[in-house]
mmCIF file of C-alpha atoms in Angstrom:
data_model
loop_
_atom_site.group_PDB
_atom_site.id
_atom_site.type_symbol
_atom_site.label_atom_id
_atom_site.label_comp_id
_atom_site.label_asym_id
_atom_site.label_seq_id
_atom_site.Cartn_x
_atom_site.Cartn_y
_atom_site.Cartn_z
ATOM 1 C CA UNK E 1 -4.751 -25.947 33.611
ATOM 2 C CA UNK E 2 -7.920 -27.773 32.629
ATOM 3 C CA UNK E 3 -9.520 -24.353 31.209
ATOM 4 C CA UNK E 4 -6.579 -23.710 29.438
ATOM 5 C CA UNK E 5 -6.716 -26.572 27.600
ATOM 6 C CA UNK E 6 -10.243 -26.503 27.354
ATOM 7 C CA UNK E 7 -9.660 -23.123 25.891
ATOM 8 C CA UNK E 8 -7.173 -24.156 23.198
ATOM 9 C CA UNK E 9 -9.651 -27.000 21.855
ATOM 10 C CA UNK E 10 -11.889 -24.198 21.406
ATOM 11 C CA UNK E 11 -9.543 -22.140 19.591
ATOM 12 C CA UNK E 12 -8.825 -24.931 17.118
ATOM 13 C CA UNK E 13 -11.774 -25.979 16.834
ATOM 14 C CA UNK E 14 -12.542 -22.853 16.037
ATOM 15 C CA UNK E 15 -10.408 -22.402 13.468
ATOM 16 C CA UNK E 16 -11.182 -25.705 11.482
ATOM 17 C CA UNK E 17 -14.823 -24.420 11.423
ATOM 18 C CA UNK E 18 -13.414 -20.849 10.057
ATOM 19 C CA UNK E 19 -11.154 -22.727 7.101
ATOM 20 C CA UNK E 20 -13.893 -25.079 6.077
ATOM 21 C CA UNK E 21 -16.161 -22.266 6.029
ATOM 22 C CA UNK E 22 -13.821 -20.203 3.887
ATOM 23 C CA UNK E 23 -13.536 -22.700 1.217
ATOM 24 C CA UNK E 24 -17.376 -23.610 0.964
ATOM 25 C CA UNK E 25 -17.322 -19.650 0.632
ATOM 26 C CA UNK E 26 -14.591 -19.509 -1.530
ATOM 27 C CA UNK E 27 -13.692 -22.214 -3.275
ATOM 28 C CA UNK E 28 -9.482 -21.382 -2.089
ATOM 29 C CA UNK E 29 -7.841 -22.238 1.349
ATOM 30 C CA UNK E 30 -7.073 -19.491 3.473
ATOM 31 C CA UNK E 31 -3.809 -18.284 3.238
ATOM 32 C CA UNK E 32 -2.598 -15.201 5.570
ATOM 33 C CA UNK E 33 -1.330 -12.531 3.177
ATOM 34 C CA UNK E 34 2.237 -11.206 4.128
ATOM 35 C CA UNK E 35 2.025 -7.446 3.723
ATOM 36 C CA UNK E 36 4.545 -4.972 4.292
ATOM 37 C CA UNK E 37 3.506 -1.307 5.004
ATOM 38 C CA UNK E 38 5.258 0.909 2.939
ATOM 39 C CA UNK E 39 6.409 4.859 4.200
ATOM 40 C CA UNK E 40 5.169 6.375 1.319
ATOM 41 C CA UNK E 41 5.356 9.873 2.715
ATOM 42 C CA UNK E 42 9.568 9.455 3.393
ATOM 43 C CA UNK E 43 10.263 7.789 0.243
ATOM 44 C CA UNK E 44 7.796 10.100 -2.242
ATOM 45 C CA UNK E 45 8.607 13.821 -2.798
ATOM 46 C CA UNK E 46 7.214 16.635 -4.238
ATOM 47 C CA UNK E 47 8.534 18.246 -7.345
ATOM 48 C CA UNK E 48 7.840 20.573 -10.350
ATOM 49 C CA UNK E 49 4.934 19.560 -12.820
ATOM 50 C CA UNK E 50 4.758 17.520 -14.916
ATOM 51 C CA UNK E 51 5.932 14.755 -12.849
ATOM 52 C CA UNK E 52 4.596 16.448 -9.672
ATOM 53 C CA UNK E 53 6.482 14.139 -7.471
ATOM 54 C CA UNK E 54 9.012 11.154 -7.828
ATOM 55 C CA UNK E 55 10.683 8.555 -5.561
ATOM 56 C CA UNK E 56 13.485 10.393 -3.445
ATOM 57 C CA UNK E 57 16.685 8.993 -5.622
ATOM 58 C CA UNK E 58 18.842 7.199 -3.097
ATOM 59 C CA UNK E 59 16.536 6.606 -0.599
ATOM 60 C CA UNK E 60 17.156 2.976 1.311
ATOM 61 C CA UNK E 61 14.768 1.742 4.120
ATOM 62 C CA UNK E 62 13.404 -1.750 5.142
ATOM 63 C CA UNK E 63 12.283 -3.004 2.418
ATOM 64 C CA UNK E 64 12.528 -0.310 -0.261
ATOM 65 C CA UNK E 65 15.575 1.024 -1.845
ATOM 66 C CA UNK E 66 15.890 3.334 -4.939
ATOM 67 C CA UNK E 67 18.542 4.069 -7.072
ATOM 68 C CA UNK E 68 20.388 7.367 -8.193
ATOM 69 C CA UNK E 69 17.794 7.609 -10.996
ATOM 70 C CA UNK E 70 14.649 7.655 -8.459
ATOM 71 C CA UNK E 71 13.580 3.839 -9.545
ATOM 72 C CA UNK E 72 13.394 1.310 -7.224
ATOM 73 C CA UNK E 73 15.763 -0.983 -9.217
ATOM 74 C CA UNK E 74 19.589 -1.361 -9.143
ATOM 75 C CA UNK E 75 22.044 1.287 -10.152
ATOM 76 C CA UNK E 76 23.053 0.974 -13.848
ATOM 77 C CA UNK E 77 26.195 -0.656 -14.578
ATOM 78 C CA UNK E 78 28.562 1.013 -16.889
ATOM 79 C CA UNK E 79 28.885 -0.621 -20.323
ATOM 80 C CA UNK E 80 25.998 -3.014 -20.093
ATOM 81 C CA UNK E 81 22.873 -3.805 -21.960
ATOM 82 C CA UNK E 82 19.598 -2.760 -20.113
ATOM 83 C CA UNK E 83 15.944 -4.223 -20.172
ATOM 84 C CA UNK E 84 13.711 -0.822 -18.784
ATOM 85 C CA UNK E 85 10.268 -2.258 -17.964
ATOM 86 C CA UNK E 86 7.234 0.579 -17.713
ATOM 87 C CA UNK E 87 4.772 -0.818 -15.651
ATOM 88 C CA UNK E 88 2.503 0.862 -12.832
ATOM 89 C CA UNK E 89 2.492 0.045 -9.135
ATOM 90 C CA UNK E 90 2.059 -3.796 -9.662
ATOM 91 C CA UNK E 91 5.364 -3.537 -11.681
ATOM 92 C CA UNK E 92 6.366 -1.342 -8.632
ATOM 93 C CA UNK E 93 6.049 -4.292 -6.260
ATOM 94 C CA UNK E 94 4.019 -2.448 -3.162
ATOM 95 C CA UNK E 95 3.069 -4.148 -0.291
ATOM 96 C CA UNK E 96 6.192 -7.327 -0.699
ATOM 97 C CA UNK E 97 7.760 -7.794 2.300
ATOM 98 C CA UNK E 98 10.784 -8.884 0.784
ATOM 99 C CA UNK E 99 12.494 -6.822 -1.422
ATOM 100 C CA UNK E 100 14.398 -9.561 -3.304
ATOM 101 C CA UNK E 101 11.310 -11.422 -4.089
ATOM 102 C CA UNK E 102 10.483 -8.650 -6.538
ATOM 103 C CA UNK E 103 9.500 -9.657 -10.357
ATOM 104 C CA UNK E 104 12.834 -7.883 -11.415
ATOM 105 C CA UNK E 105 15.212 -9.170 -9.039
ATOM 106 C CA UNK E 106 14.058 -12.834 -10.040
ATOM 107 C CA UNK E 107 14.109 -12.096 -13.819
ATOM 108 C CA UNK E 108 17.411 -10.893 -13.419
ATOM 109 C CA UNK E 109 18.261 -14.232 -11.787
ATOM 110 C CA UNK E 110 16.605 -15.867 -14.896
ATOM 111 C CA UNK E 111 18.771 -13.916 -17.368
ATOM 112 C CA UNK E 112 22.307 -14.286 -15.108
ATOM 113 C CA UNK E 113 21.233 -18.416 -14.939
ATOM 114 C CA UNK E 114 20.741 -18.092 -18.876
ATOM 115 C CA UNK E 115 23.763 -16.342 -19.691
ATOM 116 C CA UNK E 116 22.003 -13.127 -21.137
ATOM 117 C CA UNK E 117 24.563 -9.924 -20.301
ATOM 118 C CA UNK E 118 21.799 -7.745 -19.649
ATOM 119 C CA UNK E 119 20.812 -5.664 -16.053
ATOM 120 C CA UNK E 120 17.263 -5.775 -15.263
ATOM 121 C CA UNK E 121 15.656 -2.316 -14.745
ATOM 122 C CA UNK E 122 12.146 -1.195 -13.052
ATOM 123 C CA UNK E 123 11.234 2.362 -14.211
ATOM 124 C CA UNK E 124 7.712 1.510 -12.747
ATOM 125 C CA UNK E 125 6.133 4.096 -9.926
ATOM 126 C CA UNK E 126 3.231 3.527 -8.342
ATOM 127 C CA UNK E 127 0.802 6.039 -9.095
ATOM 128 C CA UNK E 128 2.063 7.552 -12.436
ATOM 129 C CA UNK E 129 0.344 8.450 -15.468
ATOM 130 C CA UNK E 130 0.977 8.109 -18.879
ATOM 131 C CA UNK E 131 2.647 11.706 -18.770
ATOM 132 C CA UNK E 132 4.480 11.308 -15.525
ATOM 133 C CA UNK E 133 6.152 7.715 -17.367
ATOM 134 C CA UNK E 134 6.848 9.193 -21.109
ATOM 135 C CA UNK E 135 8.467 12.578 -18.729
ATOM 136 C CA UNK E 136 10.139 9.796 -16.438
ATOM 137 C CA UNK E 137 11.310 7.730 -19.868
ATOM 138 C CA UNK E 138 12.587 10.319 -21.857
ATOM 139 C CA UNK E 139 15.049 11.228 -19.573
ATOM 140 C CA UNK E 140 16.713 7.872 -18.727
ATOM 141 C CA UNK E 141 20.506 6.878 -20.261
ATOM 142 C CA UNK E 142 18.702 4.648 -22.735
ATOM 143 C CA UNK E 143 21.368 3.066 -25.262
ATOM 144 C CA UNK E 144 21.875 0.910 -28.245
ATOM 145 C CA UNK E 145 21.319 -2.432 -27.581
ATOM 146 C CA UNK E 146 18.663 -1.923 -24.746
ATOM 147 C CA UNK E 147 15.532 -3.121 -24.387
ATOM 148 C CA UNK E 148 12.223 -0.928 -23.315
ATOM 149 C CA UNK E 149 8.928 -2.669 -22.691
ATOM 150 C CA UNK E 150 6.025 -0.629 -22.156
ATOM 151 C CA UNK E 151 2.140 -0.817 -21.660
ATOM 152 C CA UNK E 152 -0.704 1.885 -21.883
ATOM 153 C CA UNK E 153 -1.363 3.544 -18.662
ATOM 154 C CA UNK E 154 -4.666 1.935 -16.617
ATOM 155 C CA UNK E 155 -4.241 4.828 -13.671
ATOM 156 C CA UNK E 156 -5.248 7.280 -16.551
ATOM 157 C CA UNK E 157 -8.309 4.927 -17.184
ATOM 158 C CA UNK E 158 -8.982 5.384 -13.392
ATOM 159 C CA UNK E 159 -8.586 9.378 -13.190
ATOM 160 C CA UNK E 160 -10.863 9.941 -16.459
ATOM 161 C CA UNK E 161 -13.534 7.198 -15.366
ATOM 162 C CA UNK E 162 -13.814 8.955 -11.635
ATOM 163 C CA UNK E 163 -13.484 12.789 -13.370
ATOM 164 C CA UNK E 164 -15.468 12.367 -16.445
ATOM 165 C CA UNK E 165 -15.870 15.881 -18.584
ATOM 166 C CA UNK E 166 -14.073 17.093 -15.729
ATOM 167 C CA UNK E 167 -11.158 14.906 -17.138
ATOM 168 C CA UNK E 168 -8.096 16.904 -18.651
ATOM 169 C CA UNK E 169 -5.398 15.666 -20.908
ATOM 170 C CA UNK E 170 -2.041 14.990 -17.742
ATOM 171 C CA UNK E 171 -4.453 14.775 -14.681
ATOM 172 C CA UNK E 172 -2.135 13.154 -12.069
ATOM 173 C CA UNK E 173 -2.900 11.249 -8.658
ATOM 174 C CA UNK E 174 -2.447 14.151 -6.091
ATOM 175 C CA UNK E 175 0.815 13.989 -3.655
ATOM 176 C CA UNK E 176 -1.497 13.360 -0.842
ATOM 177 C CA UNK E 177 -4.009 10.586 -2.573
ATOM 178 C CA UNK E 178 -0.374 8.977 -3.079
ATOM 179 C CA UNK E 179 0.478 9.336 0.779
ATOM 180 C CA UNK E 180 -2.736 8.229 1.733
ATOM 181 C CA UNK E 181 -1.145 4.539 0.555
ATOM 182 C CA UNK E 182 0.318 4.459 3.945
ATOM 183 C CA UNK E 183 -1.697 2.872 6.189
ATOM 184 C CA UNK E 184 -1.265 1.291 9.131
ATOM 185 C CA UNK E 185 -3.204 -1.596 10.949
ATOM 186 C CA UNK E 186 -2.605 -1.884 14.984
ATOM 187 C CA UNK E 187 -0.181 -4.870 15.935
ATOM 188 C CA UNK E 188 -3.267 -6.733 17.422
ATOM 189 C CA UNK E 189 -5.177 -6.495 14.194
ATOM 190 C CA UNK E 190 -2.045 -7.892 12.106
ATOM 191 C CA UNK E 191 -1.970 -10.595 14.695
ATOM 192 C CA UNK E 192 -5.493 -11.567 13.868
ATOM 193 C CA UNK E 193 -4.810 -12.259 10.121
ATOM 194 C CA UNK E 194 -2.408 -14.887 11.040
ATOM 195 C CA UNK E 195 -5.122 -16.972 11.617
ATOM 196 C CA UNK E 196 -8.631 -17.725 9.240
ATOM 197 C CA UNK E 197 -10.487 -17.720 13.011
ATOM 198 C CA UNK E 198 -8.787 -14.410 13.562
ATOM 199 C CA UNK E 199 -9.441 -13.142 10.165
ATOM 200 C CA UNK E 200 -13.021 -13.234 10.802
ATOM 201 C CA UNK E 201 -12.913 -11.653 13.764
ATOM 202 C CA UNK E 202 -10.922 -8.490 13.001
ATOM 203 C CA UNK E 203 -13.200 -7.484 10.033
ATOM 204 C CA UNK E 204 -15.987 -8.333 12.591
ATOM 205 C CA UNK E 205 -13.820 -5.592 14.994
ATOM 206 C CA UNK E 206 -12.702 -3.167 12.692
ATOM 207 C CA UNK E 207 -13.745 -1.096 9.742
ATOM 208 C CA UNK E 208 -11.940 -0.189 7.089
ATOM 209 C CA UNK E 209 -12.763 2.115 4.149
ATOM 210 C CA UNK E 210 -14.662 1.267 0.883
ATOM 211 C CA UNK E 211 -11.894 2.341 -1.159
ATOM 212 C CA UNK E 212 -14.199 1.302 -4.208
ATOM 213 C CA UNK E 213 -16.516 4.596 -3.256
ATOM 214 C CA UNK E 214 -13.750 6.738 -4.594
ATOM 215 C CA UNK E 215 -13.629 5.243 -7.915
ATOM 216 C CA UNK E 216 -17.181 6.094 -8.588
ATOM 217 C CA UNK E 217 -17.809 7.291 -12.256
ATOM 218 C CA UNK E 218 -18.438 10.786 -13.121
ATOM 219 C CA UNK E 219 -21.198 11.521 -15.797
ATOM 220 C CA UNK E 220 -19.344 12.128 -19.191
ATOM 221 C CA UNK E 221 -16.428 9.816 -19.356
ATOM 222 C CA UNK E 222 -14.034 10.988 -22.490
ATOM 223 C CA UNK E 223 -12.997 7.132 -23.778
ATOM 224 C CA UNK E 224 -11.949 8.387 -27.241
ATOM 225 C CA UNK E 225 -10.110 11.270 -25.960
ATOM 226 C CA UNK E 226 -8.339 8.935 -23.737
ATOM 227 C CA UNK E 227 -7.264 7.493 -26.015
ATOM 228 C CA UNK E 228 -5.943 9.335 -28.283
ATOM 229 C CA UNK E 229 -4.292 11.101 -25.263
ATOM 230 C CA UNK E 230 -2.440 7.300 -24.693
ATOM 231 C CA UNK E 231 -1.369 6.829 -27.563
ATOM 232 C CA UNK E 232 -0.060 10.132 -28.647
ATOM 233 C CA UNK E 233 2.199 9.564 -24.660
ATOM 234 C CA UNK E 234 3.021 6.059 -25.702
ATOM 235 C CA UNK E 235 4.288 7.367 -29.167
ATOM 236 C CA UNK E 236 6.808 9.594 -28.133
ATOM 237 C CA UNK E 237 8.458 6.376 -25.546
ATOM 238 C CA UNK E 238 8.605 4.600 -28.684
ATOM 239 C CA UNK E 239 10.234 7.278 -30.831
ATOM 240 C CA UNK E 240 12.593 8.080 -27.925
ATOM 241 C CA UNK E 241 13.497 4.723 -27.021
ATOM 242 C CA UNK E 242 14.016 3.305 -30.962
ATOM 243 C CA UNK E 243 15.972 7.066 -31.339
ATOM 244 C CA UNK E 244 18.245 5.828 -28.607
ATOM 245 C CA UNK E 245 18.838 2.188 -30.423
ATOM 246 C CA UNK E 246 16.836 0.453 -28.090
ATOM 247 C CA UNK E 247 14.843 -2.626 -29.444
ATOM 248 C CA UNK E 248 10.790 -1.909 -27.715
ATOM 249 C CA UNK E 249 8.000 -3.920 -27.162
ATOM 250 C CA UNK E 250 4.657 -3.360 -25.458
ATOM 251 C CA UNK E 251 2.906 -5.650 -22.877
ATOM 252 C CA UNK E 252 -0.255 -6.637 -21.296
ATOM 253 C CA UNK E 253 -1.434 -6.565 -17.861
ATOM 254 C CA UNK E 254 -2.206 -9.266 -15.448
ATOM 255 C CA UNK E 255 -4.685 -8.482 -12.994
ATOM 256 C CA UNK E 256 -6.473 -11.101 -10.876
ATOM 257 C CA UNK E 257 -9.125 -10.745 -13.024
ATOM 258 C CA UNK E 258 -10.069 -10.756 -16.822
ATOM 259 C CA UNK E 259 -12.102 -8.930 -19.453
ATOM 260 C CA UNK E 260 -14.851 -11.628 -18.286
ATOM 261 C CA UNK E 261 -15.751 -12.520 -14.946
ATOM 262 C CA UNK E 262 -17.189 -15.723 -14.669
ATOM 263 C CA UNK E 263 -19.672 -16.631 -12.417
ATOM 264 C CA UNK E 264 -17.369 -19.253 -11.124
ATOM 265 C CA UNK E 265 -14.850 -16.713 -10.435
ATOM 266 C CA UNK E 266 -16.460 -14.396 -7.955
ATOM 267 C CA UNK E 267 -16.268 -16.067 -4.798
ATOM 268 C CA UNK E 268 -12.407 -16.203 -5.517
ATOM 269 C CA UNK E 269 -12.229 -12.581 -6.126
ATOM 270 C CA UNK E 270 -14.124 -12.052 -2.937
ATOM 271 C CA UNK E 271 -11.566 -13.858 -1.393
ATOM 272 C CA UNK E 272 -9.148 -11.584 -2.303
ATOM 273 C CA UNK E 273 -10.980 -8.431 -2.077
ATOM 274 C CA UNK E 274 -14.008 -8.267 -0.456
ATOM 275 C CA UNK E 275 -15.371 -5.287 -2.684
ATOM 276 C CA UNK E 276 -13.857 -6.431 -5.886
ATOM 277 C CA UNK E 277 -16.982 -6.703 -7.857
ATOM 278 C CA UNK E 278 -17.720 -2.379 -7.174
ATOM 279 C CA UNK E 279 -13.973 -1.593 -8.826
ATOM 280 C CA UNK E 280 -13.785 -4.942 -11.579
ATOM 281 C CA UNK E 281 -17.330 -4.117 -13.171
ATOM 282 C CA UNK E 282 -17.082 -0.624 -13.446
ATOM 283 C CA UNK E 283 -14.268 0.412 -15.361
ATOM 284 C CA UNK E 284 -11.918 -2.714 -15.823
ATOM 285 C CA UNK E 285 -13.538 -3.634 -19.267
ATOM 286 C CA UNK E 286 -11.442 0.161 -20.539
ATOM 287 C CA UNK E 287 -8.273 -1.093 -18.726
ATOM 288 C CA UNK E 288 -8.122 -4.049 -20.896
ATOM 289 C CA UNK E 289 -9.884 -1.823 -23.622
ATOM 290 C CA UNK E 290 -6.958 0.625 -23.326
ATOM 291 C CA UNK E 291 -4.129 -1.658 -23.722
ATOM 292 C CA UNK E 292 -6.095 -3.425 -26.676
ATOM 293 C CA UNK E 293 -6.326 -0.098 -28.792
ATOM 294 C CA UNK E 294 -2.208 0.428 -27.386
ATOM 295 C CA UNK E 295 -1.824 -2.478 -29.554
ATOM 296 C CA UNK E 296 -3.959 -1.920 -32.311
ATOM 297 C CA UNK E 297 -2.179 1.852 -32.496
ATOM 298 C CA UNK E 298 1.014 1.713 -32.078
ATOM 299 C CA UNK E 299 2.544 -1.748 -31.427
ATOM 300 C CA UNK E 300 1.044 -3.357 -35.048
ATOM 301 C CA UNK E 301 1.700 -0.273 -37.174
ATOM 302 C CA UNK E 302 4.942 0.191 -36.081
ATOM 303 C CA UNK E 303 5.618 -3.783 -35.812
ATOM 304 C CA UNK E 304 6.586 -3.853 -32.315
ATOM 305 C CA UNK E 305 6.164 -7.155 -30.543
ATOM 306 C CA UNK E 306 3.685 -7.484 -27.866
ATOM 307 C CA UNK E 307 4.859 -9.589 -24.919
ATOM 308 C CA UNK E 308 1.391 -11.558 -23.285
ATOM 309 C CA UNK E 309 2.539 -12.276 -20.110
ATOM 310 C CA UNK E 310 -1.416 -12.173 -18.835
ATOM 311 C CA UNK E 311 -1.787 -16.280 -19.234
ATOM 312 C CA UNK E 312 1.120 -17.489 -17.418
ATOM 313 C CA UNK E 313 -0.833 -15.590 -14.334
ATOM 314 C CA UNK E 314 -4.917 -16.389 -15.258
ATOM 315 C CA UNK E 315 -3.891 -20.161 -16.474
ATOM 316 C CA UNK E 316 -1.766 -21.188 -13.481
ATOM 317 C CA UNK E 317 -3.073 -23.537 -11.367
ATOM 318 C CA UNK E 318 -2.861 -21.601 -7.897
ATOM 319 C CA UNK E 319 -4.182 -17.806 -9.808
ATOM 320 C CA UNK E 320 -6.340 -16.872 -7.142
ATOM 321 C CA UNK E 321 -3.321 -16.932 -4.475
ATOM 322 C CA UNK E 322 -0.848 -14.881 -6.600
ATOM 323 C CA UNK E 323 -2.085 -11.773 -5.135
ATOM 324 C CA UNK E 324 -2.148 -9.607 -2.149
ATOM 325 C CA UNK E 325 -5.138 -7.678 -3.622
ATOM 326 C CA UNK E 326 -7.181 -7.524 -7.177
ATOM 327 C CA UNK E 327 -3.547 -6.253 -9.020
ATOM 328 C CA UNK E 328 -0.831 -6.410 -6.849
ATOM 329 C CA UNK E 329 1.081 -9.717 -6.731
ATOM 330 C CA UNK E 330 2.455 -11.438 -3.448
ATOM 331 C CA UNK E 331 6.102 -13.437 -3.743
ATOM 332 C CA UNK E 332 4.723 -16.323 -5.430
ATOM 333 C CA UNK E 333 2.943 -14.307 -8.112
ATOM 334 C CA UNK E 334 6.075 -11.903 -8.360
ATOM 335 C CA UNK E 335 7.916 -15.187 -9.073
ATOM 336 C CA UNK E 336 5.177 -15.987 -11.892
ATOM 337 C CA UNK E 337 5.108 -12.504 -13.649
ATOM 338 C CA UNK E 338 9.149 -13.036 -14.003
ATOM 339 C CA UNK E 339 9.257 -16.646 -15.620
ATOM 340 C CA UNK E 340 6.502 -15.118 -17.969
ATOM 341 C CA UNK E 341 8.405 -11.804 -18.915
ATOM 342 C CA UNK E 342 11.905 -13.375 -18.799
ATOM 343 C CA UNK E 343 9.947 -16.783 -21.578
ATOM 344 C CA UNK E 344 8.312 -14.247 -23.666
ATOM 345 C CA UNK E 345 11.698 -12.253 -24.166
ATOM 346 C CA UNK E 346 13.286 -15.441 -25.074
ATOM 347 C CA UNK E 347 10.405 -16.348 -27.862
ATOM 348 C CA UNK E 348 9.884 -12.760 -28.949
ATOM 349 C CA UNK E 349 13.892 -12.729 -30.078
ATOM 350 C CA UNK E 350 14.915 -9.513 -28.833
ATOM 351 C CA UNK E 351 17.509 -11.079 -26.159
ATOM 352 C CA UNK E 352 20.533 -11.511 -27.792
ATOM 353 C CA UNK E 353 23.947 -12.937 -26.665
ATOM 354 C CA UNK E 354 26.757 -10.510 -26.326
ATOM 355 C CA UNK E 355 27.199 -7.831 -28.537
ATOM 356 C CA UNK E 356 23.982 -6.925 -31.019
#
């Protein structure tokens, strides 16, 4: 009994010494990150170009359900005004354990508290381009009265920066880098995390894969061709949605990290991926680049608003603990991203009270 006990001091001891020497480290308390692994390979499926492949429509499992449409979002209710929100896969809400913690479930709870009539829809997919989205957009029952919120495509950013000249106008993630999402971690490897001590231990035990190799730059990346590409795909949303009497608006992204990383803001990034700094200094300066030239393109010749949702995420007090990894939000942050989209609907104008 006495070694028991013994042994327990150690372990707690232990793991005070681990959580102090995260902070001095990082600068955050540890916090065990909550991740669900998706089954990517049972709920993706191959199809025709140029989508390639799509979420199986009707497909309902743990924590992921998708609707007769192939979104993961509700099915549409007859007769009422829609909000259709174009993200990528942190807009897809990967990795959440809980399904109804999702950015659109709570800004739908926002809206119903509010007394705006309108249904909440997320026609985001992890993984898509900006052709796979305007193919994916210009089929859905868009109608009068809607509203469509979009954003230039940052996986296109990726795919040119990695391909370079290679780098063709509708180069898609391939079926199987998409699968390749699934991954599983052994049950005594999950039970680790749940502990800073443990934490420590398994990446001591274990070794994972620099997923930053893969995003290594090719020589002769095509920036201007890009965009031209983006906005030429983000064009004909616009002119589909607007043809379809939908009100539009772009929006920004909100990653963990901005167009400037501070020197004050590494060890925080670290904390949340340990190789942040290969993927954020390489080609993060175009993703922000892209969705600045989105707006200087198309959303301020055409007047559109642009919804900047990015500084209810990088000015809130707990930032560094909104995410699961450098752009994918946990519950809390999901919660934050929805207060900012359902505030900057409000002040933008385009919710309106019954009938428009």
């Amino acid at each position: 009994m006495i070694y028991f006990v013994i042994f327990i001091i150690i372990l707690v001891l232990g793991e005070v010494k681990a959580r102090k020497h995260y902070y001095e480290t990082h600068g955050l308390p540890y916090v065990h990150k909550k991740i669900e692994e998706y089954l990517y390979n049972e709920f993706i499926e191959e199809c025709g170009p140029p989508l390639h492949w799509k979420l199986k429509p009707g497909y309902g499992k743990g924590q992921m359900h998708i609707n007769s449409l192939g979104l993961r979002s509700p099915e549409p209710e007859p007769g009422k005004k829609r909000i259709w929100v174009v993200g990528e896969s942190d807009f897809f809400g990967p990795k959440l354990v809980r399904e109804e913690a999702c950015w659109f479930k709570v800004l739908q709870q926002h809206l119903d508290s509010s007394g705006y009539e309108y249904q909440v829809m997320n026609a985001s997919i992890i993984g898509y381009n900006m052709a796979q989205s305007a193919e994916l957009v210009t089929s859905l029952p868009i109608q009068r009265g809607d509203i469509v919120l979009l954003r230039p495509n940052t996986n296109d950013v990726s795919i040119a920066y990695i391909k370079g000249s290679a780098w063709k106008e509708d180069d898609a993630w391939s079926l199987d880098f998409i699968h390749k999402l699934q991954r599983h971690k052994v049950w005594y490897l999950k039970q680790l995390d749940r502990t800073c001590l443990g934490m420590f231990l398994r990446r001591k035990i274990s070794k994972t894969e620099d997923r930053g190799s893969a995003f290594k730059p090719a020589p002769g990346f095509q920036w201007e061709r890009l965009l031209d590409y983006e906005e030429k795909k983000l064009l004909s949303m616009v002119e589909y949605a607007k043809g379809h009497g939908a009100d539009v608006a772009l929006f920004d992204i909100a990653t963990s990290y901005g167009p400037e990383v501070k020197p004050e803001d590494e060890p925080k990034l670290s904390a949340i991926q340990a190789n942040w700094e290969g993927l954020v200094k390489g080609w993060s300066q175009y993703q922000f680049g892209i969705i600045d030239e989105g707006v200087k393109r198309v959303a301020e010749p055409m007047g559109l608003p642009v919804l900047k949702i990015s500084p209810y995420i990088w000015n809130h007090p707990k930032r560094y603990l909104l995410f699961l990894d450098l752009v994918h939000f946990n519950e809390t942050g999901h919660g934050v991203i929805a207060q900012g989209l359902y505030e900057t609907l409000v002040e933008s104008k385009l919710l309106t009270h019954g009938e428009k």
